[in-house]
Tab-separated table of N, CA and C and ligand atoms in Angstrom:
chain	number	residue	atom	x	y	z
A	1	MET	N	203.224	145.965	358.356
A	1	MET	CA	202.167	147.405	358.218
A	1	MET	C	201.267	147.372	356.994
A	2	SER	N	200.225	147.930	357.032
A	2	SER	CA	199.304	147.795	356.063
A	2	SER	C	199.567	149.149	355.027
A	3	PHE	N	199.016	149.172	353.938
A	3	PHE	CA	199.020	150.203	352.994
A	3	PHE	C	198.812	151.352	353.952
A	4	GLU	N	197.459	151.649	354.916
A	4	GLU	CA	197.072	152.841	355.033
A	4	GLU	C	197.982	153.458	356.240
A	5	ASN	N	198.563	152.361	356.987
A	5	ASN	CA	199.677	153.037	358.159
A	5	ASN	C	200.557	153.273	357.372
A	6	GLU	N	201.596	152.937	356.203
A	6	GLU	CA	202.238	153.545	355.693
A	6	GLU	C	201.938	154.615	355.073
A	7	LEU	N	200.776	155.012	354.264
A	7	LEU	CA	200.466	156.212	353.890
A	7	LEU	C	200.323	157.128	354.603
A	8	GLU	N	199.805	156.819	356.095
A	8	GLU	CA	199.975	157.857	357.324
A	8	GLU	C	200.950	158.137	357.684
A	9	GLN	N	202.210	157.325	357.355
A	9	GLN	CA	203.532	157.944	357.654
A	9	GLN	C	204.244	158.591	356.503
A	10	GLY	N	203.209	159.012	355.143
A	10	GLY	CA	204.223	159.591	354.335
A	10	GLY	C	204.859	158.712	353.150
A	11	ARG	N	204.355	157.478	353.222
A	11	ARG	CA	205.233	156.380	352.532
A	11	ARG	C	204.179	155.772	351.348
A	12	PHE	N	204.273	155.723	350.115
A	12	PHE	CA	203.635	155.395	349.058
A	12	PHE	C	204.134	153.953	348.542
A	13	TYR	N	203.753	153.046	349.312
A	13	TYR	CA	204.027	151.762	348.757
A	13	TYR	C	202.857	150.762	348.350
A	14	ILE	N	202.980	150.304	347.031
A	14	ILE	CA	201.827	149.576	346.651
A	14	ILE	C	202.006	148.218	346.915
A	15	PRO	N	200.740	147.564	346.987
A	15	PRO	CA	201.060	146.278	347.468
A	15	PRO	C	201.051	145.408	346.148
A	16	GLU	N	201.958	144.279	346.454
A	16	GLU	CA	202.311	143.711	345.255
A	16	GLU	C	201.833	142.135	345.733
A	17	CYS	N	201.145	141.247	344.681
A	17	CYS	CA	201.030	139.946	344.909
A	17	CYS	C	201.901	139.060	345.016
A	18	LEU	N	202.126	137.952	346.231
A	18	LEU	CA	203.332	137.440	346.433
A	18	LEU	C	203.649	136.354	345.475
A	19	ALA	N	202.380	135.945	344.770
A	19	ALA	CA	202.324	134.906	343.694
A	19	ALA	C	202.402	135.186	342.464
A	20	CYS	N	201.544	136.113	342.041
A	20	CYS	CA	201.633	136.435	340.505
A	20	CYS	C	202.465	137.773	340.338
A	21	LYS	N	202.786	138.635	341.147
A	21	LYS	CA	203.438	139.864	341.254
A	21	LYS	C	202.877	141.034	340.726
A	22	LYS	N	201.627	140.628	340.440
A	22	LYS	CA	200.729	141.877	340.189
A	22	LYS	C	200.716	142.870	341.049
A	23	LEU	N	200.762	144.316	340.974
A	23	LEU	CA	200.529	145.327	341.761
A	23	LEU	C	199.021	145.611	341.581
A	24	VAL	N	198.571	145.487	343.177
A	24	VAL	CA	197.186	145.310	343.600
A	24	VAL	C	196.610	146.848	343.914
A	25	TRP	N	195.532	147.169	343.148
A	25	TRP	CA	194.886	148.324	343.184
A	25	TRP	C	193.362	148.397	343.062
A	26	PRO	N	192.492	148.877	343.996
A	26	PRO	CA	193.039	149.666	345.193
A	26	PRO	C	193.585	148.896	346.085
A	27	PRO	N	194.368	149.039	347.037
A	27	PRO	CA	195.272	148.492	348.070
A	27	PRO	C	194.304	147.532	349.027
A	28	SER	N	194.961	146.178	348.585
A	28	SER	CA	194.202	144.919	349.304
A	28	SER	C	195.256	144.008	349.661
A	29	GLU	N	194.751	143.131	351.062
A	29	GLU	CA	195.888	142.429	351.421
A	29	GLU	C	195.792	141.216	350.448
A	30	PHE	N	194.889	141.069	349.446
A	30	PHE	CA	194.899	139.743	348.731
A	30	PHE	C	194.678	140.352	347.625
A	31	CYS	N	195.187	139.686	346.304
A	31	CYS	CA	195.594	139.762	344.845
A	31	CYS	C	193.983	139.857	344.468
A	32	ASP	N	193.804	140.579	343.586
A	32	ASP	CA	192.257	140.604	342.734
A	32	ASP	C	192.632	139.820	341.751
A	33	GLY	N	193.797	139.088	341.196
A	33	GLY	CA	193.907	138.252	340.177
A	33	GLY	C	193.791	136.927	340.395
A	34	CYS	N	194.716	136.662	341.636
A	34	CYS	CA	194.640	135.055	341.799
A	34	CYS	C	194.395	134.767	343.490
A	35	ASN	N	194.211	136.072	344.088
A	35	ASN	CA	193.409	135.718	345.603
A	35	ASN	C	194.672	135.461	346.631
A	36	GLU	N	195.895	135.378	346.126
A	36	GLU	CA	197.107	135.064	347.217
A	36	GLU	C	197.395	136.387	347.809
A	37	GLU	N	198.127	136.288	349.357
A	37	GLU	CA	198.372	137.371	349.794
A	37	GLU	C	199.396	138.536	348.978
A	38	THR	N	199.312	139.431	349.566
A	38	THR	CA	200.142	140.815	348.891
A	38	THR	C	201.198	141.054	350.246
A	39	SER	N	202.095	141.518	349.595
A	39	SER	CA	202.802	142.362	350.678
A	39	SER	C	203.234	143.669	349.881
A	40	LEU	N	203.741	144.913	350.853
A	40	LEU	CA	204.154	146.342	350.108
A	40	LEU	C	205.309	146.168	349.390
A	41	ARG	N	205.119	146.641	348.205
A	41	ARG	CA	206.758	146.772	347.336
A	41	ARG	C	207.003	147.979	348.033
A	42	LYS	N	208.167	147.936	348.682
A	42	LYS	CA	208.875	149.094	349.290
A	42	LYS	C	209.863	149.848	348.337
A	43	GLU	N	209.357	150.509	347.322
A	43	GLU	CA	210.291	151.180	346.184
A	43	GLU	C	209.814	152.467	346.062
A	44	GLU	N	210.553	153.414	345.684
A	44	GLU	CA	210.215	155.137	345.172
A	44	GLU	C	209.466	154.796	343.722
A	45	PHE	N	208.234	154.573	343.687
A	45	PHE	CA	207.439	154.313	342.473
A	45	PHE	C	207.556	155.912	341.764
A	46	LYS	N	207.537	155.508	340.292
A	46	LYS	CA	207.599	156.556	339.364
A	46	LYS	C	206.291	156.734	338.715
A	47	GLY	N	205.487	157.611	338.403
A	47	GLY	CA	204.301	157.728	337.715
A	47	GLY	C	204.468	158.811	336.676
A	48	LYS	N	203.331	158.398	335.663
A	48	LYS	CA	203.448	159.457	334.618
A	48	LYS	C	202.111	160.312	334.637
A	49	ILE	N	202.339	161.320	334.081
A	49	ILE	CA	201.015	162.361	334.178
A	49	ILE	C	200.047	162.226	332.909
A	50	ILE	N	199.076	161.754	333.195
A	50	ILE	CA	198.053	161.523	332.085
A	50	ILE	C	197.408	162.882	331.835
A	51	GLU	N	196.550	163.715	332.667
A	51	GLU	CA	196.453	164.782	332.505
A	51	GLU	C	196.367	165.520	333.487
A	52	PHE	N	196.077	166.897	333.660
A	52	PHE	CA	195.869	167.754	334.810
A	52	PHE	C	195.045	169.163	334.434
A	53	SER	N	194.852	169.603	335.437
A	53	SER	CA	193.834	170.820	335.419
A	53	SER	C	194.480	171.800	336.490
A	54	ARG	N	193.878	173.194	336.110
A	54	ARG	CA	194.231	174.005	337.125
A	54	ARG	C	192.880	174.148	338.185
A	55	GLN	N	193.359	174.531	339.363
A	55	GLN	CA	192.187	174.986	340.355
A	55	GLN	C	193.031	176.018	341.294
A	56	ASN	N	192.594	177.123	341.202
A	56	ASN	CA	193.139	178.467	341.752
A	56	ASN	C	194.814	178.436	341.460
A	57	GLU	N	195.529	178.240	342.421
A	57	GLU	CA	196.876	178.411	342.101
A	57	GLU	C	197.450	176.824	342.450
A	58	GLU	N	196.909	176.174	342.298
A	58	GLU	CA	197.361	174.584	342.203
A	58	GLU	C	196.791	173.862	340.873
A	59	TYR	N	197.899	173.107	340.728
A	59	TYR	CA	197.515	172.010	339.866
A	59	TYR	C	197.077	170.412	340.525
A	60	PHE	N	195.911	169.915	339.625
A	60	PHE	CA	195.697	168.513	340.149
A	60	PHE	C	195.909	167.508	339.005
A	61	CYS	N	196.906	166.587	339.069
A	61	CYS	CA	197.147	166.002	338.121
A	61	CYS	C	196.445	164.384	338.224
A	62	MET	N	196.349	163.641	337.285
A	62	MET	CA	195.993	162.237	337.241
A	62	MET	C	197.234	161.448	336.747
A	63	VAL	N	197.859	160.984	337.764
A	63	VAL	CA	199.114	160.144	337.529
A	63	VAL	C	199.008	158.541	337.603
A	64	GLU	N	199.302	157.947	336.556
A	64	GLU	CA	199.327	156.521	336.342
A	64	GLU	C	200.489	156.017	337.042
A	65	PHE	N	200.510	154.888	337.397
A	65	PHE	CA	201.705	154.058	337.762
A	65	PHE	C	201.690	152.539	337.410
A	66	GLY	N	202.365	152.184	337.138
A	66	GLY	CA	202.452	150.786	336.257
A	66	GLY	C	201.659	150.771	335.301
A	67	ASP	N	200.800	150.009	334.826
A	67	ASP	CA	199.943	150.227	333.512
A	67	ASP	C	198.860	150.614	334.027
A	68	SER	N	198.081	150.733	335.183
A	68	SER	CA	196.635	150.822	335.382
A	68	SER	C	196.161	151.341	336.832
A	69	ILE	N	196.978	151.890	337.408
A	69	ILE	CA	196.960	152.329	338.696
A	69	ILE	C	196.721	153.562	338.580
A	70	ARG	N	195.826	154.585	338.880
A	70	ARG	CA	195.928	155.803	338.554
A	70	ARG	C	195.372	156.626	340.289
A	71	ILE	N	196.205	157.637	340.017
A	71	ILE	CA	195.807	158.431	341.487
A	71	ILE	C	195.480	159.981	341.140
A	72	MET	N	194.891	160.763	341.883
A	72	MET	CA	195.094	162.148	341.578
A	72	MET	C	195.999	162.832	342.653
A	73	ALA	N	196.892	163.688	342.152
A	73	ALA	CA	197.777	164.295	343.002
A	73	ALA	C	198.004	165.649	342.687
A	74	LYS	N	198.147	166.451	343.748
A	74	LYS	CA	198.360	167.810	343.721
A	74	LYS	C	199.854	168.134	343.010
A	75	MET	N	199.870	169.297	342.446
A	75	MET	CA	201.436	169.448	341.937
A	75	MET	C	201.753	170.899	342.054
A	76	ILE	N	202.655	171.362	342.498
A	76	ILE	CA	202.906	173.047	342.799
A	76	ILE	C	203.268	173.537	341.279
A	77	ALA	N	204.546	173.036	340.865
A	77	ALA	CA	204.867	173.573	339.790
A	77	ALA	C	203.938	173.233	338.361
A	78	LEU	N	204.380	173.814	337.306
A	78	LEU	CA	203.563	173.758	336.313
A	78	LEU	C	203.357	172.209	335.862
A	79	PRO	N	202.660	171.465	335.655
A	79	PRO	CA	202.816	170.033	335.003
A	79	PRO	C	202.703	169.818	333.403
A	80	LYS	N	203.539	168.773	333.004
A	80	LYS	CA	203.416	168.626	331.411
A	80	LYS	C	202.822	167.159	331.487
A	81	LYS	N	202.249	167.138	330.337
A	81	LYS	CA	201.596	165.845	330.045
A	81	LYS	C	202.780	164.761	329.779
A	82	ASP	N	202.689	163.653	330.057
A	82	ASP	CA	203.555	162.354	330.228
A	82	ASP	C	204.829	162.803	330.844
A	83	GLN	N	204.657	163.667	331.681
A	83	GLN	CA	205.905	164.102	332.782
A	83	GLN	C	206.070	162.720	333.889
A	84	ILE	N	207.426	162.326	333.943
A	84	ILE	CA	207.686	161.348	334.989
A	84	ILE	C	207.691	162.177	336.389
A	85	VAL	N	206.689	161.710	337.217
A	85	VAL	CA	206.945	162.193	338.387
A	85	VAL	C	206.988	161.221	339.885
A	86	LYS	N	207.349	161.878	340.928
A	86	LYS	CA	207.180	160.788	342.029
A	86	LYS	C	206.514	161.346	343.315
A	87	ILE	N	206.008	160.880	344.091
A	87	ILE	CA	205.310	160.983	344.917
A	87	ILE	C	206.056	162.191	346.166
A	88	SER	N	205.774	163.077	346.420
A	88	SER	CA	206.735	163.960	347.308
A	88	SER	C	206.006	164.065	348.642
A	89	LYS	N	204.705	164.166	348.604
A	89	LYS	CA	203.994	164.086	350.214
A	89	LYS	C	202.776	163.286	350.120
A	90	CYS	N	202.141	162.458	350.962
A	90	CYS	CA	201.238	161.523	350.893
A	90	CYS	C	200.607	161.493	352.033
A	91	GLY	N	199.366	161.056	352.500
A	91	GLY	CA	199.075	160.450	353.879
A	91	GLY	C	197.356	160.730	353.810
A	92	ILE	N	196.672	160.580	354.730
A	92	ILE	CA	195.359	160.383	354.731
A	92	ILE	C	194.842	161.638	355.365
A	93	SER	N	193.978	162.305	354.885
A	93	SER	CA	193.106	163.680	355.539
A	93	SER	C	191.193	163.604	355.516
A	94	GLU	N	191.108	163.715	356.668
A	94	GLU	CA	189.792	163.285	356.852
A	94	GLU	C	189.193	162.319	356.281
A	95	GLY	N	189.739	160.998	356.081
A	95	GLY	CA	189.453	159.768	355.709
A	95	GLY	C	189.818	159.568	354.092
A	96	SER	N	190.527	160.678	353.506
A	96	SER	CA	190.603	160.272	352.070
A	96	SER	C	192.160	160.414	351.862
A	97	TYR	N	192.678	159.635	351.041
A	97	TYR	CA	194.095	159.865	350.732
A	97	TYR	C	194.407	160.886	349.842
A	98	PHE	N	195.715	161.543	350.022
A	98	PHE	CA	195.914	162.554	349.321
A	98	PHE	C	197.456	162.563	348.799
A	99	PHE	N	197.752	163.189	347.866
A	99	PHE	CA	199.294	162.784	347.367
A	99	PHE	C	199.667	164.287	346.823
A	100	GLN	N	200.769	164.291	346.935
A	100	GLN	CA	201.543	165.664	346.196
A	100	GLN	C	202.624	164.979	345.294
A	101	VAL	N	202.820	165.388	343.889
A	101	VAL	CA	203.818	164.923	343.173
A	101	VAL	C	204.761	166.007	342.745
A	102	ILE	N	206.112	165.429	342.553
A	102	ILE	CA	207.260	166.349	341.913
A	102	ILE	C	207.766	166.159	340.853
B	1	LIG	ZN1	198.424	137.511	342.232
């Protein structure tokens, strides 16, 4: 299963290089460091809120996974900087990835 197939099913698995174990982002079948194949690391990743902003009744957070993977995610509750969160919902909508964290 590819990253996008899993994401469509609501699962957030980051590709990991089979050779050097680097998490590869943006998602790819090949490592951007050593060019070897990747496979999806099937774990529940925890991320850290780097910053956030409010838009109407929702919050949008910049969440960092590992040391360099950053995504934008929606959050219902009031976020705190450096808060550790996990993905509660994700998918693909109109061609774009979307994420929600709790
Ligand atoms: Zn690699």
